[in-house]
PDB file of C-alpha atoms in Angstrom:
ATOM      1  CA  GLU M 570     -74.935  43.355 -13.821  1.00  0.00           C
ATOM      2  CA  THR M 571     -72.021  41.538 -15.064  1.00  0.00           C
ATOM      3  CA  GLY M 572     -71.330  38.279 -13.193  1.00  0.00           C
ATOM      4  CA  VAL M 573     -68.071  36.468 -12.730  1.00  0.00           C
ATOM      5  CA  THR M 574     -66.449  35.355 -15.918  1.00  0.00           C
ATOM      6  CA  GLN M 575     -63.576  32.934 -16.227  1.00  0.00           C
ATOM      7  CA  SER M 576     -61.211  31.818 -18.929  1.00  0.00           C
ATOM      8  CA  PRO M 577     -60.349  29.644 -20.479  1.00  0.00           C
ATOM      9  CA  THR M 578     -63.366  27.228 -19.809  1.00  0.00           C
ATOM     10  CA  HIS M 579     -61.329  24.141 -20.708  1.00  0.00           C
ATOM     11  CA  LEU M 580     -57.832  23.463 -21.110  1.00  0.00           C
ATOM     12  CA  ILE M 581     -55.415  20.512 -21.392  1.00  0.00           C
ATOM     13  CA  LYS M 582     -51.618  20.724 -20.029  1.00  0.00           C
ATOM     14  CA  THR M 583     -48.825  18.424 -19.626  1.00  0.00           C
ATOM     15  CA  ARG M 584     -47.053  17.534 -16.385  1.00  0.00           C
ATOM     16  CA  GLY M 585     -44.404  19.929 -15.475  1.00  0.00           C
ATOM     17  CA  GLN M 586     -46.071  22.798 -17.597  1.00  0.00           C
ATOM     18  CA  GLN M 587     -47.371  25.830 -16.021  1.00  0.00           C
ATOM     19  CA  VAL M 588     -51.052  27.320 -16.323  1.00  0.00           C
ATOM     20  CA  THR M 589     -52.485  30.663 -15.838  1.00  0.00           C
ATOM     21  CA  LEU M 590     -56.335  31.081 -15.218  1.00  0.00           C
ATOM     22  CA  ARG M 591     -58.017  34.357 -15.394  1.00  0.00           C
ATOM     23  CA  CYS M 592     -61.217  35.665 -13.631  1.00  0.00           C
ATOM     24  CA  SER M 593     -63.048  38.825 -13.795  1.00  0.00           C
ATOM     25  CA  SER M 594     -65.224  39.705 -10.797  1.00  0.00           C
ATOM     26  CA  GLN M 595     -68.884  40.570 -10.365  1.00  0.00           C
ATOM     27  CA  SER M 596     -69.290  44.465 -10.861  1.00  0.00           C
ATOM     28  CA  GLY M 597     -69.009  46.119  -7.230  1.00  0.00           C
ATOM     29  CA  HIS M 598     -67.096  43.198  -5.738  1.00  0.00           C
ATOM     30  CA  ASN M 599     -63.313  43.900  -4.340  1.00  0.00           C
ATOM     31  CA  THR M 600     -62.591  40.448  -3.316  1.00  0.00           C
ATOM     32  CA  VAL M 601     -61.817  37.298  -5.276  1.00  0.00           C
ATOM     33  CA  SER M 602     -61.476  33.739  -3.963  1.00  0.00           C
ATOM     34  CA  TRP M 603     -60.193  30.774  -5.849  1.00  0.00           C
ATOM     35  CA  TYR M 604     -61.478  27.169  -5.181  1.00  0.00           C
ATOM     36  CA  GLN M 605     -60.366  23.804  -6.513  1.00  0.00           C
ATOM     37  CA  GLN M 606     -63.062  21.170  -7.367  1.00  0.00           C
ATOM     38  CA  ALA M 607     -61.868  17.744  -7.874  1.00  0.00           C
ATOM     39  CA  LEU M 608     -64.081  15.212  -9.698  1.00  0.00           C
ATOM     40  CA  GLY M 609     -67.054  14.319  -7.164  1.00  0.00           C
ATOM     41  CA  GLN M 610     -65.667  16.464  -4.563  1.00  0.00           C
ATOM     42  CA  GLY M 611     -66.699  20.053  -2.959  1.00  0.00           C
ATOM     43  CA  PRO M 612     -64.857  22.850  -3.901  1.00  0.00           C
ATOM     44  CA  GLN M 613     -61.556  23.319  -1.670  1.00  0.00           C
ATOM     45  CA  PHE M 614     -60.356  26.782  -0.831  1.00  0.00           C
ATOM     46  CA  ILE M 615     -56.995  27.658  -2.428  1.00  0.00           C
ATOM     47  CA  PHE M 616     -56.679  31.487  -1.540  1.00  0.00           C
ATOM     48  CA  GLN M 617     -58.303  34.732  -1.541  1.00  0.00           C
ATOM     49  CA  TYR M 618     -57.174  38.155  -2.686  1.00  0.00           C
ATOM     50  CA  TYR M 619     -58.428  41.625  -1.411  1.00  0.00           C
ATOM     51  CA  ARG M 620     -56.448  44.962  -2.135  1.00  0.00           C
ATOM     52  CA  GLU M 621     -54.267  43.203  -4.387  1.00  0.00           C
ATOM     53  CA  GLU M 622     -52.802  41.020  -1.812  1.00  0.00           C
ATOM     54  CA  GLU M 623     -53.333  37.588  -0.409  1.00  0.00           C
ATOM     55  CA  ASN M 624     -55.842  37.603   2.376  1.00  0.00           C
ATOM     56  CA  GLY M 625     -55.887  34.032   3.363  1.00  0.00           C
ATOM     57  CA  ARG M 626     -54.843  30.470   1.997  1.00  0.00           C
ATOM     58  CA  GLY M 627     -55.708  27.189   2.116  1.00  0.00           C
ATOM     59  CA  ASN M 628     -53.742  24.217   2.229  1.00  0.00           C
ATOM     60  CA  PHE M 629     -52.168  24.294  -1.081  1.00  0.00           C
ATOM     61  CA  PRO M 630     -48.348  24.378  -2.017  1.00  0.00           C
ATOM     62  CA  PRO M 631     -46.650  27.603  -3.031  1.00  0.00           C
ATOM     63  CA  ARG M 632     -46.674  26.307  -6.954  1.00  0.00           C
ATOM     64  CA  PHE M 633     -50.106  27.723  -6.667  1.00  0.00           C
ATOM     65  CA  SER M 634     -49.919  31.448  -6.703  1.00  0.00           C
ATOM     66  CA  GLY M 635     -52.267  34.330  -7.593  1.00  0.00           C
ATOM     67  CA  LEU M 636     -52.472  38.011  -8.245  1.00  0.00           C
ATOM     68  CA  GLN M 637     -55.118  40.543  -8.077  1.00  0.00           C
ATOM     69  CA  PHE M 638     -55.382  43.602 -10.436  1.00  0.00           C
ATOM     70  CA  PRO M 639     -56.451  47.106  -9.586  1.00  0.00           C
ATOM     71  CA  ASN M 640     -59.935  46.601 -11.638  1.00  0.00           C
ATOM     72  CA  TYR M 641     -60.232  43.427  -9.119  1.00  0.00           C
ATOM     73  CA  SER M 642     -59.646  40.870 -11.651  1.00  0.00           C
ATOM     74  CA  SER M 643     -57.422  37.898 -10.730  1.00  0.00           C
ATOM     75  CA  GLU M 644     -55.257  35.231 -11.990  1.00  0.00           C
ATOM     76  CA  LEU M 645     -54.509  31.759 -10.533  1.00  0.00           C
ATOM     77  CA  ASN M 646     -51.012  30.584 -11.736  1.00  0.00           C
ATOM     78  CA  VAL M 647     -49.996  26.930 -11.065  1.00  0.00           C
ATOM     79  CA  ASN M 648     -46.426  25.997 -11.875  1.00  0.00           C
ATOM     80  CA  ALA M 649     -44.936  22.385 -12.385  1.00  0.00           C
ATOM     81  CA  LEU M 650     -48.305  20.894 -13.167  1.00  0.00           C
ATOM     82  CA  GLU M 651     -49.185  17.450 -11.549  1.00  0.00           C
ATOM     83  CA  LEU M 652     -51.733  14.919 -12.676  1.00  0.00           C
ATOM     84  CA  ASP M 653     -53.490  15.690  -9.091  1.00  0.00           C
ATOM     85  CA  ASP M 654     -54.160  19.264 -10.366  1.00  0.00           C
ATOM     86  CA  SER M 655     -56.659  18.141 -12.822  1.00  0.00           C
ATOM     87  CA  ALA M 656     -59.938  19.896 -11.394  1.00  0.00           C
ATOM     88  CA  LEU M 657     -62.474  22.323 -11.950  1.00  0.00           C
ATOM     89  CA  TYR M 658     -61.165  25.827 -10.907  1.00  0.00           C
ATOM     90  CA  LEU M 659     -63.616  28.121  -9.476  1.00  0.00           C
ATOM     91  CA  CYS M 660     -63.374  31.931  -8.970  1.00  0.00           C
ATOM     92  CA  ALA M 661     -65.617  33.579  -6.712  1.00  0.00           C
ATOM     93  CA  SER M 662     -66.034  37.204  -6.140  1.00  0.00           C
ATOM     94  CA  SER M 663     -67.412  39.250  -3.255  1.00  0.00           C
ATOM     95  CA  THR M 664     -67.415  42.356  -1.236  1.00  0.00           C
ATOM     96  CA  GLN M 665     -65.071  42.299   1.873  1.00  0.00           C
ATOM     97  CA  GLY M 666     -66.841  41.997   4.894  1.00  0.00           C
ATOM     98  CA  THR M 667     -69.928  40.179   3.634  1.00  0.00           C
ATOM     99  CA  GLY M 668     -70.098  36.467   3.256  1.00  0.00           C
ATOM    100  CA  GLU M 669     -71.597  35.597   0.171  1.00  0.00           C
ATOM    101  CA  LEU M 670     -69.889  34.305  -2.656  1.00  0.00           C
ATOM    102  CA  PHE M 671     -70.770  34.304  -6.397  1.00  0.00           C
ATOM    103  CA  PHE M 672     -69.074  31.775  -8.279  1.00  0.00           C
ATOM    104  CA  GLY M 673     -68.098  31.831 -12.089  1.00  0.00           C
ATOM    105  CA  GLU M 674     -68.434  28.648 -14.511  1.00  0.00           C
ATOM    106  CA  GLY M 675     -64.985  27.472 -13.706  1.00  0.00           C
ATOM    107  CA  SER M 676     -62.137  26.735 -15.711  1.00  0.00           C
ATOM    108  CA  ARG M 677     -61.698  23.043 -16.424  1.00  0.00           C
ATOM    109  CA  LEU M 678     -58.008  21.780 -16.317  1.00  0.00           C
ATOM    110  CA  THR M 679     -56.693  18.496 -17.290  1.00  0.00           C
ATOM    111  CA  VAL M 680     -53.135  17.346 -16.763  1.00  0.00           C
ATOM    112  CA  LEU M 681     -51.915  14.403 -18.755  1.00  0.00           C
TER     113      LEU M 681
ATOM    114  CA  GLY G 707     -59.679  19.092  11.716  1.00  0.00           C
ATOM    115  CA  GLU G 708     -62.453  20.950  10.223  1.00  0.00           C
ATOM    116  CA  SER G 709     -64.838  19.050   8.177  1.00  0.00           C
ATOM    117  CA  VAL G 710     -68.305  19.382   6.653  1.00  0.00           C
ATOM    118  CA  GLY G 711     -69.824  16.053   5.443  1.00  0.00           C
ATOM    119  CA  LEU G 712     -73.034  15.001   4.136  1.00  0.00           C
ATOM    120  CA  HIS G 713     -75.023  11.659   5.207  1.00  0.00           C
ATOM    121  CA  LEU G 714     -76.227  10.793   1.923  1.00  0.00           C
ATOM    122  CA  PRO G 715     -74.262  11.050  -1.414  1.00  0.00           C
ATOM    123  CA  THR G 716     -77.474  10.407  -3.540  1.00  0.00           C
ATOM    124  CA  LEU G 717     -81.090  11.404  -2.934  1.00  0.00           C
ATOM    125  CA  SER G 718     -84.091  10.183  -5.459  1.00  0.00           C
ATOM    126  CA  VAL G 719     -87.001  11.930  -4.789  1.00  0.00           C
ATOM    127  CA  GLN G 720     -90.442  11.755  -6.928  1.00  0.00           C
ATOM    128  CA  GLU G 721     -91.526  14.755  -8.346  1.00  0.00           C
ATOM    129  CA  GLY G 722     -93.690  16.840  -6.385  1.00  0.00           C
ATOM    130  CA  ASP G 723     -92.470  15.385  -3.046  1.00  0.00           C
ATOM    131  CA  ASN G 724     -90.467  17.281  -0.481  1.00  0.00           C
ATOM    132  CA  SER G 725     -86.614  16.777  -0.437  1.00  0.00           C
ATOM    133  CA  ILE G 726     -84.341  16.934   2.436  1.00  0.00           C
ATOM    134  CA  ILE G 727     -80.586  17.088   2.158  1.00  0.00           C
ATOM    135  CA  ASN G 728     -78.474  16.968   5.422  1.00  0.00           C
ATOM    136  CA  CYS G 729     -75.182  17.882   6.472  1.00  0.00           C
ATOM    137  CA  ALA G 730     -73.040  17.613   9.492  1.00  0.00           C
ATOM    138  CA  TYR G 731     -70.511  20.174  10.431  1.00  0.00           C
ATOM    139  CA  SER G 732     -67.458  19.890  12.844  1.00  0.00           C
ATOM    140  CA  ASN G 733     -66.338  23.198  13.711  1.00  0.00           C
ATOM    141  CA  SER G 734     -68.556  24.790  16.478  1.00  0.00           C
ATOM    142  CA  ALA G 735     -66.902  28.427  15.884  1.00  0.00           C
ATOM    143  CA  SER G 736     -68.321  28.661  12.697  1.00  0.00           C
ATOM    144  CA  ASP G 737     -71.205  31.208  12.431  1.00  0.00           C
ATOM    145  CA  TYR G 738     -72.270  31.331   8.865  1.00  0.00           C
ATOM    146  CA  PHE G 739     -73.659  28.433   6.631  1.00  0.00           C
ATOM    147  CA  ILE G 740     -74.518  28.554   2.945  1.00  0.00           C
ATOM    148  CA  TRP G 741     -76.230  25.899   0.927  1.00  0.00           C
ATOM    149  CA  TYR G 742     -75.247  25.887  -2.900  1.00  0.00           C
ATOM    150  CA  LYS G 743     -76.564  24.252  -5.915  1.00  0.00           C
ATOM    151  CA  GLN G 744     -74.212  23.077  -8.587  1.00  0.00           C
ATOM    152  CA  GLU G 745     -75.504  21.657 -12.071  1.00  0.00           C
ATOM    153  CA  SER G 746     -73.675  19.859 -14.177  1.00  0.00           C
ATOM    154  CA  GLY G 747     -70.902  21.884 -16.020  1.00  0.00           C
ATOM    155  CA  LYS G 748     -71.607  25.075 -13.834  1.00  0.00           C
ATOM    156  CA  GLY G 749     -70.289  26.939 -10.822  1.00  0.00           C
ATOM    157  CA  PRO G 750     -72.109  26.555  -7.463  1.00  0.00           C
ATOM    158  CA  GLN G 751     -74.861  28.901  -7.087  1.00  0.00           C
ATOM    159  CA  PHE G 752     -76.344  30.206  -3.931  1.00  0.00           C
ATOM    160  CA  ILE G 753     -79.383  28.884  -2.541  1.00  0.00           C
ATOM    161  CA  ILE G 754     -80.094  30.083   1.105  1.00  0.00           C
ATOM    162  CA  ASP G 755     -77.884  31.085   3.856  1.00  0.00           C
ATOM    163  CA  ILE G 756     -78.146  31.018   7.627  1.00  0.00           C
ATOM    164  CA  ARG G 757     -76.290  32.694  10.630  1.00  0.00           C
ATOM    165  CA  SER G 758     -75.462  30.615  13.809  1.00  0.00           C
ATOM    166  CA  ASN G 759     -77.786  33.003  15.891  1.00  0.00           C
ATOM    167  CA  MET G 760     -80.918  31.571  13.868  1.00  0.00           C
ATOM    168  CA  ASP G 761     -82.150  28.035  13.673  1.00  0.00           C
ATOM    169  CA  LYS G 762     -84.432  28.312  10.590  1.00  0.00           C
ATOM    170  CA  ARG G 763     -84.675  30.382   7.492  1.00  0.00           C
ATOM    171  CA  GLN G 764     -87.098  30.223   4.848  1.00  0.00           C
ATOM    172  CA  GLY G 765     -86.777  31.188   1.190  1.00  0.00           C
ATOM    173  CA  GLN G 766     -88.684  30.299  -1.872  1.00  0.00           C
ATOM    174  CA  ARG G 767     -89.384  26.660  -1.776  1.00  0.00           C
ATOM    175  CA  VAL G 768     -86.581  26.020   0.641  1.00  0.00           C
ATOM    176  CA  THR G 769     -85.874  26.016   4.117  1.00  0.00           C
ATOM    177  CA  VAL G 770     -82.818  25.656   5.741  1.00  0.00           C
ATOM    178  CA  LEU G 771     -82.559  24.222   9.343  1.00  0.00           C
ATOM    179  CA  LEU G 772     -79.715  24.746  11.869  1.00  0.00           C
ATOM    180  CA  ASN G 773     -79.128  22.456  15.022  1.00  0.00           C
ATOM    181  CA  LYS G 774     -75.997  23.940  17.015  1.00  0.00           C
ATOM    182  CA  THR G 775     -76.615  21.320  19.744  1.00  0.00           C
ATOM    183  CA  VAL G 776     -75.673  18.317  17.493  1.00  0.00           C
ATOM    184  CA  LYS G 777     -73.969  20.375  14.379  1.00  0.00           C
ATOM    185  CA  HIS G 778     -76.209  19.481  11.752  1.00  0.00           C
ATOM    186  CA  LEU G 779     -77.824  21.670   8.710  1.00  0.00           C
ATOM    187  CA  SER G 780     -80.318  20.540   6.596  1.00  0.00           C
ATOM    188  CA  LEU G 781     -82.046  21.723   3.500  1.00  0.00           C
ATOM    189  CA  GLN G 782     -85.772  21.412   2.672  1.00  0.00           C
ATOM    190  CA  ILE G 783     -86.972  21.457  -0.793  1.00  0.00           C
ATOM    191  CA  ALA G 784     -90.760  21.839  -1.103  1.00  0.00           C
ATOM    192  CA  ALA G 785     -92.696  20.352  -4.024  1.00  0.00           C
ATOM    193  CA  THR G 786     -89.473  19.180  -5.800  1.00  0.00           C
ATOM    194  CA  GLN G 787     -89.283  19.941  -9.424  1.00  0.00           C
ATOM    195  CA  PRO G 788     -87.160  18.548 -12.169  1.00  0.00           C
ATOM    196  CA  GLY G 789     -84.974  21.617 -12.333  1.00  0.00           C
ATOM    197  CA  ASP G 790     -83.976  20.984  -8.702  1.00  0.00           C
ATOM    198  CA  SER G 791     -81.789  18.003 -10.011  1.00  0.00           C
ATOM    199  CA  ALA G 792     -78.264  18.920  -9.194  1.00  0.00           C
ATOM    200  CA  VAL G 793     -75.573  18.300  -6.613  1.00  0.00           C
ATOM    201  CA  TYR G 794     -76.330  20.346  -3.356  1.00  0.00           C
ATOM    202  CA  PHE G 795     -73.541  21.489  -1.179  1.00  0.00           C
ATOM    203  CA  CYS G 796     -73.474  22.786   2.232  1.00  0.00           C
ATOM    204  CA  ALA G 797     -70.596  25.405   3.207  1.00  0.00           C
ATOM    205  CA  GLU G 798     -69.425  26.314   6.596  1.00  0.00           C
ATOM    206  CA  ILE G 799     -67.778  29.761   7.199  1.00  0.00           C
ATOM    207  CA  PRO G 800     -65.628  30.080  10.326  1.00  0.00           C
ATOM    208  CA  THR G 801     -65.013  33.085  12.142  1.00  0.00           C
ATOM    209  CA  SER G 802     -61.801  33.743  10.795  1.00  0.00           C
ATOM    210  CA  GLY G 803     -62.564  36.910   8.867  1.00  0.00           C
ATOM    211  CA  THR G 804     -61.188  35.322   5.782  1.00  0.00           C
ATOM    212  CA  TYR G 805     -64.562  33.968   4.523  1.00  0.00           C
ATOM    213  CA  LYS G 806     -62.664  30.547   3.743  1.00  0.00           C
ATOM    214  CA  TYR G 807     -65.708  28.450   2.857  1.00  0.00           C
ATOM    215  CA  ILE G 808     -65.283  24.777   3.965  1.00  0.00           C
ATOM    216  CA  PHE G 809     -67.599  22.610   1.565  1.00  0.00           C
ATOM    217  CA  GLY G 810     -68.723  19.151   2.052  1.00  0.00           C
ATOM    218  CA  THR G 811     -68.541  16.442  -0.617  1.00  0.00           C
ATOM    219  CA  GLY G 812     -72.025  17.132  -1.883  1.00  0.00           C
ATOM    220  CA  THR G 813     -75.193  15.147  -2.095  1.00  0.00           C
ATOM    221  CA  ARG G 814     -76.715  14.409  -5.733  1.00  0.00           C
ATOM    222  CA  LEU G 815     -80.502  15.195  -6.013  1.00  0.00           C
ATOM    223  CA  LYS G 816     -82.252  13.192  -8.552  1.00  0.00           C
ATOM    224  CA  VAL G 817     -85.968  14.078  -9.267  1.00  0.00           C
ATOM    225  CA  LEU G 818     -87.990  11.365 -10.839  1.00  0.00           C
ATOM    226  CA  ALA G 819     -90.897  12.091 -12.953  1.00  0.00           C
TER     227      ALA G 819
END
């Protein structure tokens, strides 16, 4: 069974740039959720995707957007990067209707 | 608003002793709670969960207790080992259908040899 994989693991961007983070869900899972984890904090819900559509969103501005593909993999896009966007971005997959999330190792984004 | 918080940011425990990590939640509508362990540089790892119709659930060396009256959740780790050193998060899942997890800040558990 393949777990949740994310890429890249680390990246550095400058303010105003755009970034795309990628996630492959665990085999058999049809739902992907994205979380932002600032240093020393708990993960904060960004949004969830199911059947290629956004299925719930947290308190994040529209410059945070996502996609889910037919194979259930997903992308997180962040436009107009700000310094406060520096964080660990976690992807988690699950099966719709069940509660347990399986997290990837995360993509650590540094915005300079 | 919704919040999940932890009483102690850092907990130091002697190897072999039992650990108790506490968590308070504020949304009485939540019906599902999970404890996660996060080691440095890794994603959160599921430890144990509990639904609101239960007050206790046991796993291997871990027990979760839920007190809905005071909106309190705890994780007990028996015979704490060095490998248990990590940050522990409780997560609350409101009954919104989206399975939006609300995480607390986390408690760092340090196991002393």
